[in-house]
Amino acid sequence: MKFSRSALGAVVASLLVKGAFATGLHADRDESDCAPPDTIPDLTGADFRNVGVVMFNGFDMVDVYGTLDPFYMLALIEQRLTLYLIAETLDNVTPRGSMNPYNSSFYPEFVVTNTFEDDLDIDLLIVPGGSGVRAPDTSAAEAYLQKMFPKVKVFMTICTGSGLAAKSGVLDGHMATTNKKAWAQMTGWGPDVRWVSPARYVVDGKVWASSGVTSGIDLSFAFIETYFGRERAEYIWSMQEHEPREWDDDPFHTYFGLENTETQPCPWR
């Protein structure tokens, strides 16, 4: 399907919700038919001090640094936060993956701070997507997710990062979503995951999963609003001039012609 800016723009314009976290697309649905999400962890912002990101060659830059930017601002104005960039080895990683037919070098390198072998006390673990989730061998990353999932307070996936998490088995029985263009492949990796579409992002207890790339920014603001308050979240998104979408505001579900999934979550707050 050729990308049509005018067609997509019309869909987005028709679905855009003015005012962050306003009424979503499914506000009028019969909640007797929806799936209640697990209760989110009963914590406060002060309980989240250490943030970890799973890194690998072929990660998407916005999945990582778009998602982290609201937390970067939070660390400047709210409380001390520590960031860990965690990979299989301490070698630098790049966004370049297997899908580079022109041999382009249009990417930076990123410094890894820790390895999967380190014993870290992580409160929030973020799993990005990108072409690297399709690498022939992702077993080291999968094993790390299996090790850390029971330990972390909140487990967050961005874009096709939910596919990597699904392959590891940690999302089994949980509601999650993923990039709509990659929907068939990612959901195929997790037959026991309760996949949700339409959804900009899904919150199911400690599992917070976003759809494609920039939706991770919206998920970050939902997290900040939940644990640090609406006023703090609004202050940061206003500085960044970003208008977050509601969790069920998902024009890309329609654009890529997906059918509604059987699982449709009830409003999570």
CSV table of C-alpha atoms in Angstrom, one decimal:
chain,number,residue,atom,x,y,z
A,1,MET,CA,0.0,0.0,0.0
A,2,LYS,CA,1.5,3.4,-1.0
A,3,PHE,CA,1.5,5.9,1.8
A,4,SER,CA,-1.0,8.6,1.1
A,5,ARG,CA,-0.5,11.7,3.2
A,6,SER,CA,-3.8,13.2,2.3
A,7,ALA,CA,-5.7,10.0,3.0
A,8,LEU,CA,-3.9,9.4,6.3
A,9,GLY,CA,-4.3,13.0,7.2
A,10,ALA,CA,-8.0,12.8,6.7
A,11,VAL,CA,-8.2,9.8,9.0
A,12,VAL,CA,-6.1,11.4,11.7
A,13,ALA,CA,-8.0,14.7,11.5
A,14,SER,CA,-11.3,13.0,11.9
A,15,LEU,CA,-10.1,11.0,14.9
A,16,LEU,CA,-7.9,13.6,16.7
A,17,VAL,CA,-9.0,14.1,20.2
A,18,LYS,CA,-8.4,17.7,21.4
A,19,GLY,CA,-7.0,17.8,24.9
A,20,ALA,CA,-4.7,15.1,26.2
A,21,PHE,CA,-6.3,12.0,27.7
A,22,ALA,CA,-9.8,13.2,26.6
A,23,THR,CA,-12.7,10.9,25.8
A,24,GLY,CA,-11.4,8.1,23.5
A,25,LEU,CA,-12.9,6.5,20.4
A,26,HIS,CA,-14.7,3.8,22.4
A,27,ALA,CA,-16.3,5.9,25.0
A,28,ASP,CA,-19.8,4.8,24.0
A,29,ARG,CA,-19.1,1.1,23.8
A,30,ASP,CA,-20.9,-1.3,26.1
A,31,GLU,CA,-18.4,-2.0,28.9
A,32,SER,CA,-20.1,-5.2,29.7
A,33,ASP,CA,-18.4,-6.6,26.6
A,34,CYS,CA,-14.9,-5.3,27.5
A,35,ALA,CA,-12.0,-7.1,29.2
A,36,PRO,CA,-11.1,-5.6,32.6
A,37,PRO,CA,-7.4,-4.9,32.8
A,38,ASP,CA,-5.3,-5.9,35.7
A,39,THR,CA,-4.9,-3.3,38.4
A,40,ILE,CA,-1.9,-1.1,37.9
A,41,PRO,CA,0.8,-1.3,40.6
A,42,ASP,CA,-0.2,0.8,43.6
A,43,LEU,CA,2.8,3.0,43.7
A,44,THR,CA,3.9,6.7,43.5
A,45,GLY,CA,6.4,8.4,41.4
A,46,ALA,CA,9.0,8.2,44.2
A,47,ASP,CA,9.0,4.4,43.7
A,48,PHE,CA,10.5,4.8,40.2
A,49,ARG,CA,14.1,5.7,40.4
A,50,ASN,CA,15.9,3.3,38.0
A,51,VAL,CA,14.9,3.1,34.4
A,52,GLY,CA,16.4,0.5,32.1
A,53,VAL,CA,16.2,0.2,28.3
A,54,VAL,CA,17.0,-3.1,26.4
A,55,MET,CA,19.4,-2.2,23.6
A,56,PHE,CA,20.4,-4.1,20.5
A,57,ASN,CA,21.6,-3.4,17.0
A,58,GLY,CA,18.7,-2.4,14.8
A,59,PHE,CA,16.7,-0.6,17.5
A,60,ASP,CA,14.4,2.2,16.4
A,61,MET,CA,15.8,5.6,17.7
A,62,VAL,CA,12.4,7.2,18.4
A,63,ASP,CA,11.3,4.0,20.2
A,64,VAL,CA,14.1,4.7,22.7
A,65,TYR,CA,14.8,8.4,22.7
A,66,GLY,CA,11.3,9.6,22.0
A,67,THR,CA,10.0,7.5,24.9
A,68,LEU,CA,12.8,8.6,27.2
A,69,ASP,CA,12.6,12.4,26.5
A,70,PRO,CA,9.6,13.0,28.8
A,71,PHE,CA,11.5,11.1,31.5
A,72,TYR,CA,14.6,13.2,30.8
A,73,MET,CA,12.6,16.3,31.6
A,74,LEU,CA,11.1,14.7,34.6
A,75,ALA,CA,14.6,13.9,35.9
A,76,LEU,CA,15.5,17.6,35.6
A,77,ILE,CA,12.5,19.1,37.4
A,78,GLU,CA,11.0,16.4,39.6
A,79,GLN,CA,13.5,13.9,41.2
A,80,ARG,CA,16.7,12.0,40.6
A,81,LEU,CA,16.4,9.2,38.0
A,82,THR,CA,19.1,6.9,36.8
A,83,LEU,CA,19.2,5.5,33.2
A,84,TYR,CA,20.7,2.1,32.3
A,85,LEU,CA,21.2,1.2,28.6
A,86,ILE,CA,21.5,-2.6,28.7
A,87,ALA,CA,22.7,-5.0,26.0
A,88,GLU,CA,24.2,-8.4,25.5
A,89,THR,CA,27.7,-6.8,25.5
A,90,LEU,CA,29.3,-3.4,26.2
A,91,ASP,CA,29.9,-2.8,22.5
A,92,ASN,CA,28.2,0.3,21.1
A,93,VAL,CA,24.9,-0.4,19.3
A,94,THR,CA,23.4,1.3,16.3
A,95,PRO,CA,20.0,1.6,14.7
A,96,ARG,CA,21.3,-0.1,11.6
A,97,GLY,CA,19.8,-3.5,11.2
A,98,SER,CA,19.4,-6.0,8.4
A,99,MET,CA,17.0,-3.8,6.4
A,100,ASN,CA,19.6,-1.5,4.7
A,101,PRO,CA,19.8,-2.4,1.0
A,102,TYR,CA,21.7,0.9,0.1
A,103,ASN,CA,24.4,0.3,2.7
A,104,SER,CA,23.6,3.7,4.2
A,105,SER,CA,25.6,5.0,7.1
A,106,PHE,CA,23.0,7.5,8.2
A,107,TYR,CA,22.9,6.6,11.9
A,108,PRO,CA,24.7,7.3,15.1
A,109,GLU,CA,26.3,4.9,17.6
A,110,PHE,CA,25.0,4.6,21.1
A,111,VAL,CA,27.0,3.7,24.2
A,112,VAL,CA,25.8,0.8,26.3
A,113,THR,CA,26.1,1.2,30.1
A,114,ASN,CA,25.5,-2.4,31.3
A,115,THR,CA,25.1,-5.9,30.1
A,116,PHE,CA,22.4,-8.6,30.6
A,117,GLU,CA,24.7,-10.2,33.1
A,118,ASP,CA,24.7,-7.2,35.5
A,119,ASP,CA,22.5,-7.5,38.6
A,120,LEU,CA,20.5,-4.2,38.3
A,121,ASP,CA,17.7,-3.0,40.4
A,122,ILE,CA,15.4,-1.7,37.7
A,123,ASP,CA,12.0,-0.2,38.5
A,124,LEU,CA,10.8,0.5,34.9
A,125,LEU,CA,12.1,-1.6,32.0
A,126,ILE,CA,11.5,-0.4,28.4
A,127,VAL,CA,11.7,-2.7,25.4
A,128,PRO,CA,12.0,-0.9,22.1
A,129,GLY,CA,11.3,-2.3,18.6
A,130,GLY,CA,13.1,-2.0,15.3
A,131,SER,CA,14.5,-4.3,12.7
A,132,GLY,CA,16.7,-5.9,15.4
A,133,VAL,CA,13.7,-7.8,16.8
A,134,ARG,CA,13.7,-9.8,13.6
A,135,ALA,CA,17.4,-10.8,13.9
A,136,PRO,CA,18.1,-14.5,13.5
A,137,ASP,CA,19.0,-14.9,17.1
A,138,THR,CA,17.3,-12.9,19.9
A,139,SER,CA,17.7,-15.5,22.6
A,140,ALA,CA,20.0,-13.4,24.8
A,141,ALA,CA,17.5,-10.5,24.9
A,142,GLU,CA,14.6,-12.9,25.4
A,143,ALA,CA,16.3,-14.6,28.4
A,144,TYR,CA,17.0,-11.2,29.9
A,145,LEU,CA,13.3,-10.2,29.6
A,146,GLN,CA,12.4,-13.5,31.3
A,147,LYS,CA,14.8,-12.8,34.1
A,148,MET,CA,13.7,-9.2,34.7
A,149,PHE,CA,10.0,-9.3,34.1
A,150,PRO,CA,9.1,-10.6,37.6
A,151,LYS,CA,11.5,-8.1,39.2
A,152,VAL,CA,10.5,-4.8,37.6
A,153,LYS,CA,7.6,-2.6,38.8
A,154,VAL,CA,6.4,-1.7,35.3
A,155,PHE,CA,7.3,-3.5,32.0
A,156,MET,CA,6.9,-1.2,29.0
A,157,THR,CA,7.1,-2.2,25.3
A,158,ILE,CA,7.3,0.2,22.4
A,159,CYS,CA,6.3,-0.6,18.9
A,160,THR,CA,7.6,-4.1,17.8
A,161,GLY,CA,9.3,-4.5,21.2
A,162,SER,CA,6.1,-6.2,22.2
A,163,GLY,CA,6.9,-8.9,19.6
A,164,LEU,CA,10.3,-9.5,21.2
A,165,ALA,CA,8.6,-9.7,24.6
A,166,ALA,CA,6.0,-12.0,23.1
A,167,LYS,CA,8.6,-14.4,21.8
A,168,SER,CA,10.1,-14.5,25.3
A,169,GLY,CA,6.7,-15.6,26.8
A,170,VAL,CA,6.5,-12.8,29.4
A,171,LEU,CA,3.4,-11.3,27.8
A,172,ASP,CA,1.4,-14.6,27.8
A,173,GLY,CA,-2.1,-13.9,29.3
A,174,HIS,CA,-1.6,-10.1,29.3
A,175,MET,CA,-3.2,-7.6,27.0
A,176,ALA,CA,-0.8,-5.8,24.7
A,177,THR,CA,-0.6,-4.1,21.3
A,178,THR,CA,2.0,-3.5,18.7
A,179,ASN,CA,2.9,-1.7,15.4
A,180,LYS,CA,-0.1,-2.0,13.1
A,181,LYS,CA,2.0,-2.3,9.9
A,182,ALA,CA,3.8,-5.3,11.5
A,183,TRP,CA,0.7,-6.7,13.1
A,184,ALA,CA,0.6,-10.1,11.6
A,185,GLN,CA,4.2,-11.0,12.3
A,186,MET,CA,4.4,-9.6,15.8
A,187,THR,CA,1.1,-11.2,17.0
A,188,GLY,CA,2.2,-14.5,15.4
A,189,TRP,CA,5.1,-14.5,17.8
A,190,GLY,CA,2.7,-14.5,20.8
A,191,PRO,CA,-0.3,-16.7,20.3
A,192,ASP,CA,-1.1,-16.6,24.0
A,193,VAL,CA,-0.9,-12.8,24.3
A,194,ARG,CA,-4.3,-11.0,24.4
A,195,TRP,CA,-3.6,-8.7,21.5
A,196,VAL,CA,-5.6,-5.5,21.2
A,197,SER,CA,-6.5,-3.3,18.2
A,198,PRO,CA,-7.5,-0.6,17.8
A,199,ALA,CA,-5.2,0.8,20.5
A,200,ARG,CA,-2.7,3.6,20.7
A,201,TYR,CA,-1.4,1.9,23.8
A,202,VAL,CA,-2.7,-0.7,26.3
A,203,VAL,CA,-2.2,-0.8,30.1
A,204,ASP,CA,-2.7,-4.1,31.8
A,205,GLY,CA,-1.4,-4.1,35.3
A,206,LYS,CA,2.4,-3.9,35.2
A,207,VAL,CA,2.4,-4.4,31.4
A,208,TRP,CA,2.3,-1.1,29.4
A,209,ALA,CA,2.5,-1.6,25.6
A,210,SER,CA,2.4,1.0,22.9
A,211,SER,CA,1.7,0.7,19.2
A,212,GLY,CA,4.0,2.1,16.5
A,213,VAL,CA,7.1,4.2,17.2
A,214,THR,CA,5.8,7.7,18.3
A,215,SER,CA,3.0,6.1,20.4
A,216,GLY,CA,5.8,5.5,23.0
A,217,ILE,CA,5.8,9.2,23.7
A,218,ASP,CA,2.1,9.1,24.5
A,219,LEU,CA,2.7,6.1,26.7
A,220,SER,CA,5.4,7.9,28.6
A,221,PHE,CA,3.1,10.8,29.3
A,222,ALA,CA,0.3,8.4,30.4
A,223,PHE,CA,2.9,6.9,32.9
A,224,ILE,CA,3.9,10.3,34.1
A,225,GLU,CA,0.3,11.4,34.6
A,226,THR,CA,-0.5,8.2,36.5
A,227,TYR,CA,2.4,8.3,38.9
A,228,PHE,CA,3.5,12.0,39.0
A,229,GLY,CA,0.2,13.7,38.4
A,230,ARG,CA,-1.6,15.5,35.6
A,231,GLU,CA,-0.1,18.9,36.3
A,232,ARG,CA,3.4,17.6,36.0
A,233,ALA,CA,2.6,15.7,32.8
A,234,GLU,CA,0.9,18.7,31.2
A,235,TYR,CA,3.8,20.9,32.1
A,236,ILE,CA,6.3,18.7,30.3
A,237,TRP,CA,4.2,18.0,27.2
A,238,SER,CA,3.5,21.8,26.9
A,239,MET,CA,7.2,22.5,26.9
A,240,GLN,CA,7.7,19.8,24.3
A,241,GLU,CA,4.6,21.1,22.3
A,242,HIS,CA,3.3,17.6,22.1
A,243,GLU,CA,-0.4,16.7,22.3
A,244,PRO,CA,-0.7,13.1,23.6
A,245,ARG,CA,-3.3,10.8,22.2
A,246,GLU,CA,-5.7,8.9,24.3
A,247,TRP,CA,-5.1,5.1,24.7
A,248,ASP,CA,-7.8,4.1,22.2
A,249,ASP,CA,-7.2,6.9,19.6
A,250,ASP,CA,-5.8,4.8,16.8
A,251,PRO,CA,-6.2,5.9,13.2
A,252,PHE,CA,-3.5,3.5,12.0
A,253,HIS,CA,-5.8,0.5,12.9
A,254,THR,CA,-8.1,1.8,10.1
A,255,TYR,CA,-5.3,2.9,7.8
A,256,PHE,CA,-3.8,-0.6,7.7
A,257,GLY,CA,-7.2,-2.2,7.4
A,258,LEU,CA,-7.1,-4.3,10.6
A,259,GLU,CA,-10.2,-5.9,12.1
A,260,ASN,CA,-11.1,-5.2,15.7
A,261,THR,CA,-9.6,-7.9,18.0
A,262,GLU,CA,-11.8,-10.0,20.1
A,263,THR,CA,-10.2,-8.6,23.2
A,264,GLN,CA,-11.2,-5.0,23.8
A,265,PRO,CA,-10.1,-3.6,27.2
A,266,CYS,CA,-12.3,-1.6,29.5
A,267,PRO,CA,-11.0,1.9,30.3
A,268,TRP,CA,-7.9,1.3,32.5
A,269,ARG,CA,-8.5,4.3,34.8
